[in-house]
Amino acid sequence: MGPRIESPQKPWPFPIRTLFFIVFSFLAGWGRDLPRERVTGGLYSRPCSRGSSLWSMQAQLLITGFGPFAGVEHNPSGELARLLGQRPDCHGCELPVTFRGAAEGLDRELEALGQPALGILSLGVHRGPGFRLEHRAGGAIVGEREDNEGVTVSSLGLAGPDRETSLDLDALEDALRAAGAMKVRQSRDAGAYVCERTYSHGLQRGAELGIQALFLHVPPGEEQSVGDQLPLVSALVDGLLRQVRS
């Protein structure tokens, strides 16, 4: 009986080796570009996550919110803005609750996008239940309520015309209700505080840049959690983007 000849072990077929390489590379790079920063509110503005390089290649909707201020320890608007900013078609950030800083921060974020924004959606919290879509903002705002720097809007001597959004708020109200929002209304009084100052500035910048701007007041976290608000506001974002892209 002659010596046994063992057949050489055949290498794996090329497609299988390639599949294993792709899977290994995917697992090794998992989460590399995901935001690692914890989403929390803050007294002043904090840097906004830019997301991956792939996201930055497309035009985005700028979404702003605020952190805590006197009487509001937990402000859901800032957290909503940052969470919505994880969408590839949005860039979210938190502005300081100051009359000067909010306007300056909005300008910085518009410039930092590197290309024209699709539009501006500003979020703020109000004391009532439900969501409030704001039609307009005054240019000459008067009020004695202090911001986080102890400054009142009256002391700034702001002047300018009242401005109004040209977005279809009826359609956006329908989008919120269709997503499950129980209480939604439209308003022509943005509150004469940092919210109205920010909206006025956003409408002005929008007119200069040829883009749309909107302010949405959201309910307090005690009334409705951020987790419950997020899909509702995201549905509004979808409706807003349909309008600005049409």
PDB file of C-alpha atoms in Angstrom:
ATOM      1  CA  MET A   1       0.000   0.000   0.000  1.00  0.00           C
ATOM      2  CA  GLY A   2       1.560   3.229  -1.096  1.00  0.00           C
ATOM      3  CA  PRO A   3       1.868   6.421   0.948  1.00  0.00           C
ATOM      4  CA  ARG A   4      -1.365   8.321   1.529  1.00  0.00           C
ATOM      5  CA  ILE A   5      -1.522  11.528  -0.405  1.00  0.00           C
ATOM      6  CA  GLU A   6      -3.465  14.230   1.412  1.00  0.00           C
ATOM      7  CA  SER A   7      -5.164  16.743  -0.737  1.00  0.00           C
ATOM      8  CA  PRO A   8      -4.077  20.336   0.012  1.00  0.00           C
ATOM      9  CA  GLN A   9      -6.544  22.453   1.997  1.00  0.00           C
ATOM     10  CA  LYS A  10      -8.343  24.756  -0.342  1.00  0.00           C
ATOM     11  CA  PRO A  11      -8.477  28.438   0.567  1.00  0.00           C
ATOM     12  CA  TRP A  12     -11.865  29.988   1.207  1.00  0.00           C
ATOM     13  CA  PRO A  13     -13.551  31.308  -1.884  1.00  0.00           C
ATOM     14  CA  PHE A  14     -12.798  34.951  -2.597  1.00  0.00           C
ATOM     15  CA  PRO A  15     -16.342  36.202  -1.892  1.00  0.00           C
ATOM     16  CA  ILE A  16     -16.308  34.672   1.626  1.00  0.00           C
ATOM     17  CA  ARG A  17     -12.939  36.237   2.500  1.00  0.00           C
ATOM     18  CA  THR A  18     -14.190  39.563   1.224  1.00  0.00           C
ATOM     19  CA  LEU A  19     -17.388  39.294   3.290  1.00  0.00           C
ATOM     20  CA  PHE A  20     -15.434  38.630   6.497  1.00  0.00           C
ATOM     21  CA  PHE A  21     -13.139  41.590   5.799  1.00  0.00           C
ATOM     22  CA  ILE A  22     -16.111  43.928   5.287  1.00  0.00           C
ATOM     23  CA  VAL A  23     -17.788  42.755   8.487  1.00  0.00           C
ATOM     24  CA  PHE A  24     -14.587  43.126  10.521  1.00  0.00           C
ATOM     25  CA  SER A  25     -13.928  46.616   9.142  1.00  0.00           C
ATOM     26  CA  PHE A  26     -17.486  47.672   9.924  1.00  0.00           C
ATOM     27  CA  LEU A  27     -17.289  46.446  13.524  1.00  0.00           C
ATOM     28  CA  ALA A  28     -13.893  48.052  14.065  1.00  0.00           C
ATOM     29  CA  GLY A  29     -15.162  51.438  12.938  1.00  0.00           C
ATOM     30  CA  TRP A  30     -18.590  51.235  14.580  1.00  0.00           C
ATOM     31  CA  GLY A  31     -19.493  54.415  16.399  1.00  0.00           C
ATOM     32  CA  ARG A  32     -16.404  56.336  15.290  1.00  0.00           C
ATOM     33  CA  ASP A  33     -18.423  59.244  13.931  1.00  0.00           C
ATOM     34  CA  LEU A  34     -21.331  59.072  16.357  1.00  0.00           C
ATOM     35  CA  PRO A  35     -21.739  61.932  18.834  1.00  0.00           C
ATOM     36  CA  ARG A  36     -20.186  60.994  22.172  1.00  0.00           C
ATOM     37  CA  GLU A  37     -21.158  64.068  24.123  1.00  0.00           C
ATOM     38  CA  ARG A  38     -23.925  63.658  26.652  1.00  0.00           C
ATOM     39  CA  VAL A  39     -27.017  65.707  25.772  1.00  0.00           C
ATOM     40  CA  THR A  40     -27.697  68.072  28.643  1.00  0.00           C
ATOM     41  CA  GLY A  41     -28.692  71.678  29.147  1.00  0.00           C
ATOM     42  CA  GLY A  42     -26.377  74.442  30.286  1.00  0.00           C
ATOM     43  CA  LEU A  43     -26.507  78.034  31.418  1.00  0.00           C
ATOM     44  CA  TYR A  44     -24.559  79.303  28.443  1.00  0.00           C
ATOM     45  CA  SER A  45     -24.051  77.972  24.941  1.00  0.00           C
ATOM     46  CA  ARG A  46     -21.981  74.873  24.363  1.00  0.00           C
ATOM     47  CA  PRO A  47     -20.233  73.772  21.144  1.00  0.00           C
ATOM     48  CA  CYS A  48     -22.483  72.001  18.669  1.00  0.00           C
ATOM     49  CA  SER A  49     -21.623  68.586  17.280  1.00  0.00           C
ATOM     50  CA  ARG A  50     -20.738  68.819  13.593  1.00  0.00           C
ATOM     51  CA  GLY A  51     -21.446  65.156  12.931  1.00  0.00           C
ATOM     52  CA  SER A  52     -19.546  63.114  10.374  1.00  0.00           C
ATOM     53  CA  SER A  53     -17.877  64.515   7.288  1.00  0.00           C
ATOM     54  CA  LEU A  54     -20.552  62.812   5.188  1.00  0.00           C
ATOM     55  CA  TRP A  55     -23.307  64.791   6.907  1.00  0.00           C
ATOM     56  CA  SER A  56     -21.519  68.116   6.365  1.00  0.00           C
ATOM     57  CA  MET A  57     -21.622  67.619   2.584  1.00  0.00           C
ATOM     58  CA  GLN A  58     -25.321  68.459   2.330  1.00  0.00           C
ATOM     59  CA  ALA A  59     -27.334  71.577   3.134  1.00  0.00           C
ATOM     60  CA  GLN A  60     -28.915  71.484   6.581  1.00  0.00           C
ATOM     61  CA  LEU A  61     -31.725  73.075   8.556  1.00  0.00           C
ATOM     62  CA  LEU A  62     -30.340  75.044  11.500  1.00  0.00           C
ATOM     63  CA  ILE A  63     -32.199  74.209  14.725  1.00  0.00           C
ATOM     64  CA  THR A  64     -31.531  76.207  17.877  1.00  0.00           C
ATOM     65  CA  GLY A  65     -32.693  75.814  21.467  1.00  0.00           C
ATOM     66  CA  PHE A  66     -31.868  77.204  24.912  1.00  0.00           C
ATOM     67  CA  GLY A  67     -30.606  76.022  28.284  1.00  0.00           C
ATOM     68  CA  PRO A  68     -31.880  76.864  31.782  1.00  0.00           C
ATOM     69  CA  PHE A  69     -32.846  80.355  32.913  1.00  0.00           C
ATOM     70  CA  ALA A  70     -34.578  81.886  35.916  1.00  0.00           C
ATOM     71  CA  GLY A  71     -37.601  79.791  36.796  1.00  0.00           C
ATOM     72  CA  VAL A  72     -36.763  77.041  34.287  1.00  0.00           C
ATOM     73  CA  GLU A  73     -34.198  74.592  35.623  1.00  0.00           C
ATOM     74  CA  HIS A  74     -34.602  72.056  32.820  1.00  0.00           C
ATOM     75  CA  ASN A  75     -35.185  73.494  29.366  1.00  0.00           C
ATOM     76  CA  PRO A  76     -36.250  70.842  26.835  1.00  0.00           C
ATOM     77  CA  SER A  77     -35.661  73.112  23.831  1.00  0.00           C
ATOM     78  CA  GLY A  78     -31.863  72.857  23.987  1.00  0.00           C
ATOM     79  CA  GLU A  79     -31.908  69.086  24.289  1.00  0.00           C
ATOM     80  CA  LEU A  80     -34.428  68.765  21.455  1.00  0.00           C
ATOM     81  CA  ALA A  81     -32.255  70.933  19.210  1.00  0.00           C
ATOM     82  CA  ARG A  82     -29.188  68.825  19.902  1.00  0.00           C
ATOM     83  CA  LEU A  83     -31.051  65.535  19.378  1.00  0.00           C
ATOM     84  CA  LEU A  84     -32.623  66.730  16.140  1.00  0.00           C
ATOM     85  CA  GLY A  85     -29.156  67.848  15.064  1.00  0.00           C
ATOM     86  CA  GLN A  86     -28.223  64.167  14.784  1.00  0.00           C
ATOM     87  CA  ARG A  87     -30.386  63.988  11.662  1.00  0.00           C
ATOM     88  CA  PRO A  88     -28.226  64.297   8.521  1.00  0.00           C
ATOM     89  CA  ASP A  89     -30.438  67.110   7.214  1.00  0.00           C
ATOM     90  CA  CYS A  90     -30.230  69.175  10.420  1.00  0.00           C
ATOM     91  CA  HIS A  91     -27.656  70.977  12.523  1.00  0.00           C
ATOM     92  CA  GLY A  92     -28.675  71.536  16.144  1.00  0.00           C
ATOM     93  CA  CYS A  93     -27.192  73.737  18.835  1.00  0.00           C
ATOM     94  CA  GLU A  94     -27.930  75.462  22.125  1.00  0.00           C
ATOM     95  CA  LEU A  95     -27.834  79.264  22.339  1.00  0.00           C
ATOM     96  CA  PRO A  96     -27.236  81.277  25.505  1.00  0.00           C
ATOM     97  CA  VAL A  97     -30.295  82.745  27.221  1.00  0.00           C
ATOM     98  CA  THR A  98     -29.062  86.300  26.690  1.00  0.00           C
ATOM     99  CA  PHE A  99     -30.363  89.000  24.378  1.00  0.00           C
ATOM    100  CA  ARG A 100     -26.948  89.718  22.871  1.00  0.00           C
ATOM    101  CA  GLY A 101     -25.514  86.227  22.945  1.00  0.00           C
ATOM    102  CA  ALA A 102     -28.472  84.486  21.310  1.00  0.00           C
ATOM    103  CA  ALA A 103     -28.352  86.708  18.226  1.00  0.00           C
ATOM    104  CA  GLU A 104     -24.558  86.475  18.001  1.00  0.00           C
ATOM    105  CA  GLY A 105     -24.670  82.706  18.458  1.00  0.00           C
ATOM    106  CA  LEU A 106     -27.236  82.330  15.696  1.00  0.00           C
ATOM    107  CA  ASP A 107     -24.971  84.245  13.318  1.00  0.00           C
ATOM    108  CA  ARG A 108     -21.973  82.077  14.258  1.00  0.00           C
ATOM    109  CA  GLU A 109     -23.886  78.872  13.638  1.00  0.00           C
ATOM    110  CA  LEU A 110     -25.134  80.062  10.246  1.00  0.00           C
ATOM    111  CA  GLU A 111     -21.586  80.913   9.262  1.00  0.00           C
ATOM    112  CA  ALA A 112     -20.182  77.650  10.627  1.00  0.00           C
ATOM    113  CA  LEU A 113     -22.435  75.585   8.352  1.00  0.00           C
ATOM    114  CA  GLY A 114     -20.113  76.481   5.485  1.00  0.00           C
ATOM    115  CA  GLN A 115     -22.996  76.696   3.003  1.00  0.00           C
ATOM    116  CA  PRO A 116     -26.446  78.293   2.942  1.00  0.00           C
ATOM    117  CA  ALA A 117     -28.824  76.780   5.469  1.00  0.00           C
ATOM    118  CA  LEU A 118     -32.082  75.232   4.310  1.00  0.00           C
ATOM    119  CA  GLY A 119     -33.846  77.367   6.915  1.00  0.00           C
ATOM    120  CA  ILE A 120     -33.896  78.270  10.607  1.00  0.00           C
ATOM    121  CA  LEU A 121     -36.038  76.602  13.250  1.00  0.00           C
ATOM    122  CA  SER A 122     -35.717  78.119  16.712  1.00  0.00           C
ATOM    123  CA  LEU A 123     -37.104  76.308  19.741  1.00  0.00           C
ATOM    124  CA  GLY A 124     -37.925  77.688  23.169  1.00  0.00           C
ATOM    125  CA  VAL A 125     -39.950  76.603  26.167  1.00  0.00           C
ATOM    126  CA  HIS A 126     -43.142  78.278  27.354  1.00  0.00           C
ATOM    127  CA  ARG A 127     -45.004  77.746  30.603  1.00  0.00           C
ATOM    128  CA  GLY A 128     -48.206  76.437  29.078  1.00  0.00           C
ATOM    129  CA  PRO A 129     -49.103  72.980  27.787  1.00  0.00           C
ATOM    130  CA  GLY A 130     -48.721  71.894  24.188  1.00  0.00           C
ATOM    131  CA  PHE A 131     -46.917  73.451  21.226  1.00  0.00           C
ATOM    132  CA  ARG A 132     -47.152  77.039  20.049  1.00  0.00           C
ATOM    133  CA  LEU A 133     -46.275  78.069  16.504  1.00  0.00           C
ATOM    134  CA  GLU A 134     -45.223  81.727  16.407  1.00  0.00           C
ATOM    135  CA  HIS A 135     -46.350  83.863  13.460  1.00  0.00           C
ATOM    136  CA  ARG A 136     -44.336  87.005  14.167  1.00  0.00           C
ATOM    137  CA  ALA A 137     -41.694  88.787  16.207  1.00  0.00           C
ATOM    138  CA  GLY A 138     -41.442  92.458  17.095  1.00  0.00           C
ATOM    139  CA  GLY A 139     -38.419  94.482  16.105  1.00  0.00           C
ATOM    140  CA  ALA A 140     -38.656  97.086  18.882  1.00  0.00           C
ATOM    141  CA  ILE A 141     -39.045  94.731  21.836  1.00  0.00           C
ATOM    142  CA  VAL A 142     -39.666  96.254  25.269  1.00  0.00           C
ATOM    143  CA  GLY A 143     -39.480  94.409  28.587  1.00  0.00           C
ATOM    144  CA  GLU A 144     -37.896  94.534  32.035  1.00  0.00           C
ATOM    145  CA  ARG A 145     -37.289  90.808  32.518  1.00  0.00           C
ATOM    146  CA  GLU A 146     -33.571  90.101  32.963  1.00  0.00           C
ATOM    147  CA  ASP A 147     -31.692  87.534  30.922  1.00  0.00           C
ATOM    148  CA  ASN A 148     -28.924  85.259  32.275  1.00  0.00           C
ATOM    149  CA  GLU A 149     -26.510  88.205  32.240  1.00  0.00           C
ATOM    150  CA  GLY A 150     -28.882  90.486  34.139  1.00  0.00           C
ATOM    151  CA  VAL A 151     -29.660  92.549  31.025  1.00  0.00           C
ATOM    152  CA  THR A 152     -33.168  93.691  30.077  1.00  0.00           C
ATOM    153  CA  VAL A 153     -34.274  94.018  26.480  1.00  0.00           C
ATOM    154  CA  SER A 154     -35.455  97.591  27.076  1.00  0.00           C
ATOM    155  CA  SER A 155     -31.916  98.613  28.021  1.00  0.00           C
ATOM    156  CA  LEU A 156     -30.681  97.620  24.558  1.00  0.00           C
ATOM    157  CA  GLY A 157     -32.915 100.125  22.745  1.00  0.00           C
ATOM    158  CA  LEU A 158     -33.720  97.702  19.930  1.00  0.00           C
ATOM    159  CA  ALA A 159     -35.470  99.153  16.901  1.00  0.00           C
ATOM    160  CA  GLY A 160     -36.716  97.772  13.642  1.00  0.00           C
ATOM    161  CA  PRO A 161     -39.820  96.526  11.873  1.00  0.00           C
ATOM    162  CA  ASP A 162     -41.997  93.673  13.033  1.00  0.00           C
ATOM    163  CA  ARG A 163     -41.328  90.542  10.999  1.00  0.00           C
ATOM    164  CA  GLU A 164     -43.523  87.581  10.137  1.00  0.00           C
ATOM    165  CA  THR A 165     -42.808  84.111   8.813  1.00  0.00           C
ATOM    166  CA  SER A 166     -44.143  83.222   5.375  1.00  0.00           C
ATOM    167  CA  LEU A 167     -44.315  79.500   6.145  1.00  0.00           C
ATOM    168  CA  ASP A 168     -47.695  77.781   6.048  1.00  0.00           C
ATOM    169  CA  LEU A 169     -48.357  77.360   9.765  1.00  0.00           C
ATOM    170  CA  ASP A 170     -51.672  75.587   9.153  1.00  0.00           C
ATOM    171  CA  ALA A 171     -49.785  72.800   7.382  1.00  0.00           C
ATOM    172  CA  LEU A 172     -47.191  72.634  10.160  1.00  0.00           C
ATOM    173  CA  GLU A 173     -49.926  72.501  12.780  1.00  0.00           C
ATOM    174  CA  ASP A 174     -51.451  69.592  10.850  1.00  0.00           C
ATOM    175  CA  ALA A 175     -48.052  67.852  10.807  1.00  0.00           C
ATOM    176  CA  LEU A 176     -47.775  68.102  14.589  1.00  0.00           C
ATOM    177  CA  ARG A 177     -51.299  66.822  15.123  1.00  0.00           C
ATOM    178  CA  ALA A 178     -50.841  63.956  12.658  1.00  0.00           C
ATOM    179  CA  ALA A 179     -47.758  62.874  14.616  1.00  0.00           C
ATOM    180  CA  GLY A 180     -49.809  62.722  17.825  1.00  0.00           C
ATOM    181  CA  ALA A 181     -49.582  66.201  19.369  1.00  0.00           C
ATOM    182  CA  MET A 182     -52.774  66.771  21.337  1.00  0.00           C
ATOM    183  CA  LYS A 183     -52.421  70.499  22.001  1.00  0.00           C
ATOM    184  CA  VAL A 184     -51.193  72.820  19.236  1.00  0.00           C
ATOM    185  CA  ARG A 185     -52.025  76.452  18.631  1.00  0.00           C
ATOM    186  CA  GLN A 186     -50.768  79.423  16.669  1.00  0.00           C
ATOM    187  CA  SER A 187     -49.669  82.657  18.325  1.00  0.00           C
ATOM    188  CA  ARG A 188     -48.815  86.226  17.422  1.00  0.00           C
ATOM    189  CA  ASP A 189     -47.058  86.992  20.721  1.00  0.00           C
ATOM    190  CA  ALA A 190     -43.599  85.424  21.068  1.00  0.00           C
ATOM    191  CA  GLY A 191     -43.194  86.619  24.665  1.00  0.00           C
ATOM    192  CA  ALA A 192     -40.989  89.755  24.626  1.00  0.00           C
ATOM    193  CA  TYR A 193     -38.024  87.801  26.037  1.00  0.00           C
ATOM    194  CA  VAL A 194     -34.953  86.109  24.556  1.00  0.00           C
ATOM    195  CA  CYS A 195     -37.233  83.871  22.472  1.00  0.00           C
ATOM    196  CA  GLU A 196     -38.762  86.844  20.654  1.00  0.00           C
ATOM    197  CA  ARG A 197     -35.377  88.530  20.274  1.00  0.00           C
ATOM    198  CA  THR A 198     -33.987  85.352  18.698  1.00  0.00           C
ATOM    199  CA  TYR A 199     -36.983  84.988  16.402  1.00  0.00           C
ATOM    200  CA  SER A 200     -36.756  88.593  15.269  1.00  0.00           C
ATOM    201  CA  HIS A 201     -33.071  88.140  14.482  1.00  0.00           C
ATOM    202  CA  GLY A 202     -33.713  84.832  12.731  1.00  0.00           C
ATOM    203  CA  LEU A 203     -36.423  86.349  10.545  1.00  0.00           C
ATOM    204  CA  GLN A 204     -34.104  89.233   9.678  1.00  0.00           C
ATOM    205  CA  ARG A 205     -31.235  86.909   8.744  1.00  0.00           C
ATOM    206  CA  GLY A 206     -33.646  84.698   6.835  1.00  0.00           C
ATOM    207  CA  ALA A 207     -34.824  87.658   4.752  1.00  0.00           C
ATOM    208  CA  GLU A 208     -31.207  88.610   4.010  1.00  0.00           C
ATOM    209  CA  LEU A 209     -30.224  85.056   3.057  1.00  0.00           C
ATOM    210  CA  GLY A 210     -33.424  84.164   1.229  1.00  0.00           C
ATOM    211  CA  ILE A 211     -34.398  81.351   3.622  1.00  0.00           C
ATOM    212  CA  GLN A 212     -37.376  80.683   5.885  1.00  0.00           C
ATOM    213  CA  ALA A 213     -37.397  81.014   9.683  1.00  0.00           C
ATOM    214  CA  LEU A 214     -39.798  79.769  12.336  1.00  0.00           C
ATOM    215  CA  PHE A 215     -40.084  79.772  16.129  1.00  0.00           C
ATOM    216  CA  LEU A 216     -41.764  76.912  17.974  1.00  0.00           C
ATOM    217  CA  HIS A 217     -42.523  77.066  21.683  1.00  0.00           C
ATOM    218  CA  VAL A 218     -42.501  73.602  23.275  1.00  0.00           C
ATOM    219  CA  PRO A 219     -44.081  72.553  26.586  1.00  0.00           C
ATOM    220  CA  PRO A 220     -42.047  72.152  29.800  1.00  0.00           C
ATOM    221  CA  GLY A 221     -40.468  68.779  30.436  1.00  0.00           C
ATOM    222  CA  GLU A 222     -42.760  68.312  33.417  1.00  0.00           C
ATOM    223  CA  GLU A 223     -45.721  68.598  31.067  1.00  0.00           C
ATOM    224  CA  GLN A 224     -44.311  66.323  28.352  1.00  0.00           C
ATOM    225  CA  SER A 225     -40.943  64.566  28.383  1.00  0.00           C
ATOM    226  CA  VAL A 226     -38.246  65.241  25.795  1.00  0.00           C
ATOM    227  CA  GLY A 227     -38.583  61.649  24.632  1.00  0.00           C
ATOM    228  CA  ASP A 228     -42.280  62.154  23.925  1.00  0.00           C
ATOM    229  CA  GLN A 229     -41.736  65.545  22.297  1.00  0.00           C
ATOM    230  CA  LEU A 230     -38.916  64.421  19.998  1.00  0.00           C
ATOM    231  CA  PRO A 231     -40.943  62.479  17.374  1.00  0.00           C
ATOM    232  CA  LEU A 232     -43.540  65.262  17.277  1.00  0.00           C
ATOM    233  CA  VAL A 233     -41.013  68.026  16.619  1.00  0.00           C
ATOM    234  CA  SER A 234     -39.208  65.756  14.144  1.00  0.00           C
ATOM    235  CA  ALA A 235     -42.480  65.447  12.216  1.00  0.00           C
ATOM    236  CA  LEU A 236     -42.717  69.247  12.176  1.00  0.00           C
ATOM    237  CA  VAL A 237     -39.150  69.369  10.823  1.00  0.00           C
ATOM    238  CA  ASP A 238     -40.195  67.024   8.013  1.00  0.00           C
ATOM    239  CA  GLY A 239     -43.105  69.310   7.171  1.00  0.00           C
ATOM    240  CA  LEU A 240     -40.935  72.419   7.289  1.00  0.00           C
ATOM    241  CA  LEU A 241     -38.331  70.851   5.002  1.00  0.00           C
ATOM    242  CA  ARG A 242     -41.028  69.883   2.501  1.00  0.00           C
ATOM    243  CA  GLN A 243     -42.086  73.521   2.339  1.00  0.00           C
ATOM    244  CA  VAL A 244     -38.607  74.997   1.927  1.00  0.00           C
ATOM    245  CA  ARG A 245     -37.659  72.414  -0.708  1.00  0.00           C
ATOM    246  CA  SER A 246     -40.836  72.816  -2.776  1.00  0.00           C
TER     247      SER A 246
END
